[in-house]
Amino acid sequence: MYKNKITRAILLGAGLSLALAGCGDKSEEQAAKSDAKPAEAKPVVQELVRGNGTEVASLDPHKTEGVPESHVIRDLLEGLVNQDADGNTIPGVAESWTTEDNKTFVFKIREGAKWSNGDPVTAEDFVYSFKRAVDPATASPYSWYIEYTTIENAKEIIAGNADKETLGVRAVDANTLEIKTEKALPYFVAMMGHTTMKPVHRATVEAYGDQWTKPENFVGNGAYVLNNWVVNERIELTRNEKYWDNANTKLNKVTFLPIENQVAEMNRFLSGEIHITNELPIEHFARLKKDHAESVSVKGDLCSYYYGFNNERAPFDDVRVRKALSYAIDRNVISNIILGQGQKPAYFLTPEITAGFNPELPAYGKMTQEERVAEAKKLLEEAGFGADNPLQFNLLYNTSENHRKIATAIQSMWKKDLGVDITLENQEWKTYLDTRRQGNFDVTRAGWCGDYNEASSFLTLMKSTNSSNDPKYNSAEYDQVMQDAMTATSEEERQALYLKAEQLLATDMPIAPIYQYVKSRLVSPQVGGFPSNNAEDKIFSKDLYIKAQ
């Protein structure tokens, strides 16, 4: 599968020579065999090529918010903790941690940990990095995440009401980091594995500003360093010889390709150019399962796909319009026919795969599709829309053939059942993120993947204070429910509040959940160590290797 045309020509030529030799007598053939030397095994080239879906918006962990960026940053920078192949939290640059009350956490930084320029990784690096992430001057789109870790004073600093130096982190000594939280948070350590909690090299950031992520300036503490970055073409990483676990790292080079077209990505995989794709083209899934079953990987994914309504823009400030559009989406068609890879229809934001989460199907999820459409027509008429006044709006999505197919299908459903006219608008990833953040949309495609495996990772998204709440849902009741959940003293109480939060989302319908993801991609049988049971799809290239053929 991975031979190029030149290699194939050599093999064919060799085959022709052997065929001609077979025309001689048997003694000559046996003599040739006895003189032949055993073929030597070819050395395995430890280089991996991955599809990454799109061009990254940034490689600064405090300036990003997307999955494509996290895929690359995970190789370049190492936080306090990592995950293993099954999604368990394991030591990263911190070799151990302790807490007595789930409010004060002490992490021990590995003494042998170094930055790629040879500087030691210290507790002070994390103090600087966490303060940088919450500093309003940094304008981190994910600063809210640190607020939800409840680190002391994070909320006040992000709001501009306290100095960043008051953040509840300190370096006890070079290898001891202490973090204090305002509330007991049993899953705090798992939250430290997120991209926003990665450290940056202070001297490099201060010397180069926003240019520090250029290959010629980059200094990181991960298993790889940035070697080459050609925008819209490739990002190439090479082994970081200073990495503390370099001896156990197998891959010498990792290349990320920003391929937005899934068919093009599939073809490059089948030609042997790519080892791991980002996605599968949905229309080729059945054929790939039949003809390339050994390469098709499908697993549960801690992500939800939804459409967000601009709750601050008419007519989407009317809950009847939002409900009508949501009800008219036939989720079974999207999940089972358009996609058909194991995705589940979604009627709540938090996916069922989330640890400890046992969702209750809301009332509209228990209706037949015919009943939902009938209710949708009624709601839309009540809101003043019909044949004489059809609802018209734009639907925004980021460039992707799979997103386009889903948008086209839903466009047809809305037109057929509700007489709604919509215009599809696609934008490249970085522009799309900016447009959403600025609120310049009517309805937008969106997806959310858990930052840690707990329901709050999804439900805090819809708090009015969350900067990633692009639909601008603003409910004092919802905010209070989530605040109560964060301070709940028992797991039973917390889960009950999560269910109440989902009920409010079904009542107010600020978003239309569509399906729960599975992650389907092509993975070459040559790749060893692939984490097929990691619900958050966290792939660390340092754990992968190319098998001998």
mmCIF file of N, CA, C and O in Angstrom, residues 380-429:
data_model
loop_
_atom_site.group_PDB
_atom_site.id
_atom_site.type_symbol
_atom_site.label_atom_id
_atom_site.label_comp_id
_atom_site.label_asym_id
_atom_site.label_seq_id
_atom_site.Cartn_x
_atom_site.Cartn_y
_atom_site.Cartn_z
ATOM 1 N N LEU A 380 -44.064 28.035 14.698
ATOM 2 C CA LEU A 380 -43.601 29.035 13.735
ATOM 3 C C LEU A 380 -44.737 29.972 13.326
ATOM 4 O O LEU A 380 -44.530 31.185 13.158
ATOM 5 N N GLU A 381 -45.931 29.418 13.191
ATOM 6 C CA GLU A 381 -47.100 30.247 12.870
ATOM 7 C C GLU A 381 -47.402 31.216 14.013
ATOM 8 O O GLU A 381 -47.730 32.385 13.790
ATOM 9 N N GLU A 382 -47.277 30.714 15.248
ATOM 10 C CA GLU A 382 -47.513 31.575 16.408
ATOM 11 C C GLU A 382 -46.514 32.727 16.454
ATOM 12 O O GLU A 382 -46.832 33.824 16.939
ATOM 13 N N ALA A 383 -45.299 32.469 15.937
ATOM 14 C CA ALA A 383 -44.264 33.496 15.933
ATOM 15 C C ALA A 383 -44.413 34.452 14.758
ATOM 16 O O ALA A 383 -43.632 35.411 14.623
ATOM 17 N N GLY A 384 -45.420 34.217 13.897
ATOM 18 C CA GLY A 384 -45.699 35.144 12.812
ATOM 19 C C GLY A 384 -45.111 34.782 11.467
ATOM 20 O O GLY A 384 -45.078 35.619 10.550
ATOM 21 N N PHE A 385 -44.682 33.530 11.312
ATOM 22 C CA PHE A 385 -44.093 33.108 10.035
ATOM 23 C C PHE A 385 -44.960 32.043 9.367
ATOM 24 O O PHE A 385 -45.523 31.173 10.031
ATOM 25 N N GLY A 386 -45.038 32.152 8.043
ATOM 26 C CA GLY A 386 -45.827 31.198 7.275
ATOM 27 C C GLY A 386 -45.624 31.438 5.800
ATOM 28 O O GLY A 386 -44.660 32.093 5.384
ATOM 29 N N ALA A 387 -46.552 30.957 4.993
ATOM 30 C CA ALA A 387 -46.424 31.074 3.538
ATOM 31 C C ALA A 387 -46.358 32.532 3.088
ATOM 32 O O ALA A 387 -45.659 32.875 2.131
ATOM 33 N N ASP A 388 -47.106 33.399 3.785
ATOM 34 C CA ASP A 388 -47.117 34.820 3.413
ATOM 35 C C ASP A 388 -45.930 35.588 3.978
ATOM 36 O O ASP A 388 -45.641 36.705 3.536
ATOM 37 N N ASN A 389 -45.257 34.999 4.940
ATOM 38 C CA ASN A 389 -44.104 35.650 5.579
ATOM 39 C C ASN A 389 -43.065 34.582 5.947
ATOM 40 O O ASN A 389 -42.871 34.261 7.112
ATOM 41 N N PRO A 390 -42.420 34.011 4.918
ATOM 42 C CA PRO A 390 -41.483 32.914 5.205
ATOM 43 C C PRO A 390 -40.264 33.390 5.986
ATOM 44 O O PRO A 390 -39.775 34.500 5.794
ATOM 45 N N LEU A 391 -39.806 32.528 6.877
ATOM 46 C CA LEU A 391 -38.602 32.807 7.652
ATOM 47 C C LEU A 391 -37.391 32.643 6.742
ATOM 48 O O LEU A 391 -37.257 31.632 6.038
ATOM 49 N N GLN A 392 -36.504 33.638 6.749
ATOM 50 C CA GLN A 392 -35.293 33.603 5.934
ATOM 51 C C GLN A 392 -34.086 33.956 6.806
ATOM 52 O O GLN A 392 -34.155 34.890 7.608
ATOM 53 N N PHE A 393 -32.996 33.217 6.635
ATOM 54 C CA PHE A 393 -31.794 33.516 7.406
ATOM 55 C C PHE A 393 -30.587 32.792 6.807
ATOM 56 O O PHE A 393 -30.718 31.960 5.901
ATOM 57 N N ASN A 394 -29.402 33.094 7.337
ATOM 58 C CA ASN A 394 -28.150 32.454 6.912
ATOM 59 C C ASN A 394 -27.744 31.390 7.916
ATOM 60 O O ASN A 394 -27.898 31.578 9.132
ATOM 61 N N LEU A 395 -27.202 30.307 7.391
ATOM 62 C CA LEU A 395 -26.634 29.251 8.234
ATOM 63 C C LEU A 395 -25.130 29.207 7.995
ATOM 64 O O LEU A 395 -24.674 28.950 6.880
ATOM 65 N N LEU A 396 -24.366 29.467 9.039
ATOM 66 C CA LEU A 396 -22.905 29.525 8.951
ATOM 67 C C LEU A 396 -22.282 28.187 9.336
ATOM 68 O O LEU A 396 -22.686 27.568 10.324
ATOM 69 N N TYR A 397 -21.290 27.750 8.556
ATOM 70 C CA TYR A 397 -20.519 26.558 8.934
ATOM 71 C C TYR A 397 -19.095 26.723 8.442
ATOM 72 O O TYR A 397 -18.823 27.491 7.519
ATOM 73 N N ASN A 398 -18.168 26.031 9.093
ATOM 74 C CA ASN A 398 -16.781 26.090 8.643
ATOM 75 C C ASN A 398 -16.565 25.111 7.498
ATOM 76 O O ASN A 398 -17.205 24.059 7.413
ATOM 77 N N THR A 399 -15.672 25.472 6.594
ATOM 78 C CA THR A 399 -15.459 24.728 5.354
ATOM 79 C C THR A 399 -15.144 23.261 5.627
ATOM 80 O O THR A 399 -14.163 22.933 6.289
ATOM 81 N N SER A 400 -15.987 22.390 5.118
ATOM 82 C CA SER A 400 -15.848 20.942 5.281
ATOM 83 C C SER A 400 -16.958 20.287 4.475
ATOM 84 O O SER A 400 -18.121 20.704 4.557
ATOM 85 N N GLU A 401 -16.613 19.281 3.716
ATOM 86 C CA GLU A 401 -17.621 18.583 2.925
ATOM 87 C C GLU A 401 -18.661 17.917 3.818
ATOM 88 O O GLU A 401 -19.856 17.900 3.500
ATOM 89 N N ASN A 402 -18.223 17.337 4.933
ATOM 90 C CA ASN A 402 -19.169 16.683 5.835
ATOM 91 C C ASN A 402 -20.152 17.691 6.425
ATOM 92 O O ASN A 402 -21.355 17.429 6.513
ATOM 93 N N HIS A 403 -19.663 18.866 6.843
ATOM 94 C CA HIS A 403 -20.559 19.895 7.377
ATOM 95 C C HIS A 403 -21.519 20.381 6.293
ATOM 96 O O HIS A 403 -22.697 20.655 6.569
ATOM 97 N N ARG A 404 -21.021 20.496 5.075
ATOM 98 C CA ARG A 404 -21.870 20.944 3.978
ATOM 99 C C ARG A 404 -23.003 19.962 3.726
ATOM 100 O O ARG A 404 -24.160 20.368 3.499
ATOM 101 N N LYS A 405 -22.703 18.671 3.757
ATOM 102 C CA LYS A 405 -23.737 17.663 3.506
ATOM 103 C C LYS A 405 -24.824 17.715 4.571
ATOM 104 O O LYS A 405 -26.020 17.593 4.277
ATOM 105 N N ILE A 406 -24.417 17.888 5.822
ATOM 106 C CA ILE A 406 -25.403 17.979 6.901
ATOM 107 C C ILE A 406 -26.234 19.242 6.751
ATOM 108 O O ILE A 406 -27.468 19.219 6.889
ATOM 109 N N ALA A 407 -25.570 20.365 6.453
ATOM 110 C CA ALA A 407 -26.280 21.630 6.293
ATOM 111 C C ALA A 407 -27.275 21.559 5.138
ATOM 112 O O ALA A 407 -28.409 22.060 5.239
ATOM 113 N N THR A 408 -26.881 20.919 4.053
ATOM 114 C CA THR A 408 -27.768 20.793 2.895
ATOM 115 C C THR A 408 -28.994 19.953 3.237
ATOM 116 O O THR A 408 -30.120 20.262 2.821
ATOM 117 N N ALA A 409 -28.771 18.877 3.997
ATOM 118 C CA ALA A 409 -29.890 18.011 4.390
ATOM 119 C C ALA A 409 -30.862 18.757 5.296
ATOM 120 O O ALA A 409 -32.093 18.675 5.120
ATOM 121 N N ILE A 410 -30.336 19.508 6.267
ATOM 122 C CA ILE A 410 -31.206 20.243 7.191
ATOM 123 C C ILE A 410 -31.902 21.390 6.463
ATOM 124 O O ILE A 410 -33.078 21.693 6.719
ATOM 125 N N GLN A 411 -31.209 22.016 5.534
ATOM 126 C CA GLN A 411 -31.820 23.051 4.698
ATOM 127 C C GLN A 411 -33.053 22.486 3.985
ATOM 128 O O GLN A 411 -34.111 23.129 3.928
ATOM 129 N N SER A 412 -32.917 21.276 3.468
ATOM 130 C CA SER A 412 -34.033 20.632 2.763
ATOM 131 C C SER A 412 -35.178 20.314 3.720
ATOM 132 O O SER A 412 -36.364 20.489 3.373
ATOM 133 N N MET A 413 -34.855 19.840 4.941
ATOM 134 C CA MET A 413 -35.896 19.543 5.931
ATOM 135 C C MET A 413 -36.676 20.795 6.294
ATOM 136 O O MET A 413 -37.911 20.778 6.357
ATOM 137 N N TRP A 414 -35.962 21.879 6.552
ATOM 138 C CA TRP A 414 -36.622 23.125 6.939
ATOM 139 C C TRP A 414 -37.487 23.679 5.799
ATOM 140 O O TRP A 414 -38.570 24.214 6.031
ATOM 141 N N LYS A 415 -37.007 23.552 4.574
ATOM 142 C CA LYS A 415 -37.761 24.039 3.420
ATOM 143 C C LYS A 415 -39.026 23.208 3.208
ATOM 144 O O LYS A 415 -40.133 23.744 3.030
ATOM 145 N N LYS A 416 -38.882 21.901 3.243
ATOM 146 C CA LYS A 416 -39.984 20.985 2.963
ATOM 147 C C LYS A 416 -41.082 21.066 4.032
ATOM 148 O O LYS A 416 -42.271 21.133 3.714
ATOM 149 N N ASP A 417 -40.674 21.057 5.298
ATOM 150 C CA ASP A 417 -41.660 20.957 6.371
ATOM 151 C C ASP A 417 -42.127 22.299 6.916
ATOM 152 O O ASP A 417 -43.241 22.398 7.436
ATOM 153 N N LEU A 418 -41.290 23.337 6.796
ATOM 154 C CA LEU A 418 -41.643 24.627 7.396
ATOM 155 C C LEU A 418 -41.689 25.775 6.393
ATOM 156 O O LEU A 418 -42.072 26.888 6.760
ATOM 157 N N GLY A 419 -41.268 25.525 5.152
ATOM 158 C CA GLY A 419 -41.244 26.597 4.160
ATOM 159 C C GLY A 419 -40.185 27.648 4.449
ATOM 160 O O GLY A 419 -40.289 28.795 3.986
ATOM 161 N N VAL A 420 -39.151 27.264 5.188
ATOM 162 C CA VAL A 420 -38.092 28.197 5.576
ATOM 163 C C VAL A 420 -37.046 28.281 4.470
ATOM 164 O O VAL A 420 -36.622 27.260 3.915
ATOM 165 N N ASP A 421 -36.617 29.489 4.145
ATOM 166 C CA ASP A 421 -35.569 29.696 3.142
ATOM 167 C C ASP A 421 -34.271 30.097 3.839
ATOM 168 O O ASP A 421 -34.232 31.118 4.536
ATOM 169 N N ILE A 422 -33.225 29.300 3.648
ATOM 170 C CA ILE A 422 -31.953 29.645 4.271
ATOM 171 C C ILE A 422 -30.846 29.686 3.222
ATOM 172 O O ILE A 422 -30.916 29.019 2.185
ATOM 173 N N THR A 423 -29.854 30.489 3.496
ATOM 174 C CA THR A 423 -28.665 30.581 2.654
ATOM 175 C C THR A 423 -27.501 29.972 3.413
ATOM 176 O O THR A 423 -27.253 30.324 4.576
ATOM 177 N N LEU A 424 -26.807 29.053 2.772
ATOM 178 C CA LEU A 424 -25.653 28.410 3.404
ATOM 179 C C LEU A 424 -24.417 29.275 3.195
ATOM 180 O O LEU A 424 -24.142 29.738 2.089
ATOM 181 N N GLU A 425 -23.672 29.483 4.261
ATOM 182 C CA GLU A 425 -22.465 30.308 4.207
ATOM 183 C C GLU A 425 -21.318 29.563 4.881
ATOM 184 O O GLU A 425 -21.383 29.269 6.072
ATOM 185 N N ASN A 426 -20.284 29.242 4.102
ATOM 186 C CA ASN A 426 -19.135 28.564 4.705
ATOM 187 C C ASN A 426 -17.936 29.511 4.760
ATOM 188 O O ASN A 426 -17.745 30.353 3.885
ATOM 189 N N GLN A 427 -17.143 29.367 5.801
ATOM 190 C CA GLN A 427 -15.942 30.178 5.987
ATOM 191 C C GLN A 427 -14.808 29.279 6.452
ATOM 192 O O GLN A 427 -15.042 28.258 7.113
ATOM 193 N N GLU A 428 -13.574 29.653 6.093
ATOM 194 C CA GLU A 428 -12.429 28.892 6.579
ATOM 195 C C GLU A 428 -12.335 29.040 8.093
ATOM 196 O O GLU A 428 -12.848 29.990 8.689
ATOM 197 N N TRP A 429 -11.673 28.095 8.737
ATOM 198 C CA TRP A 429 -11.734 27.885 10.180
ATOM 199 C C TRP A 429 -11.493 29.152 11.009
ATOM 200 O O TRP A 429 -12.296 29.515 11.867
#
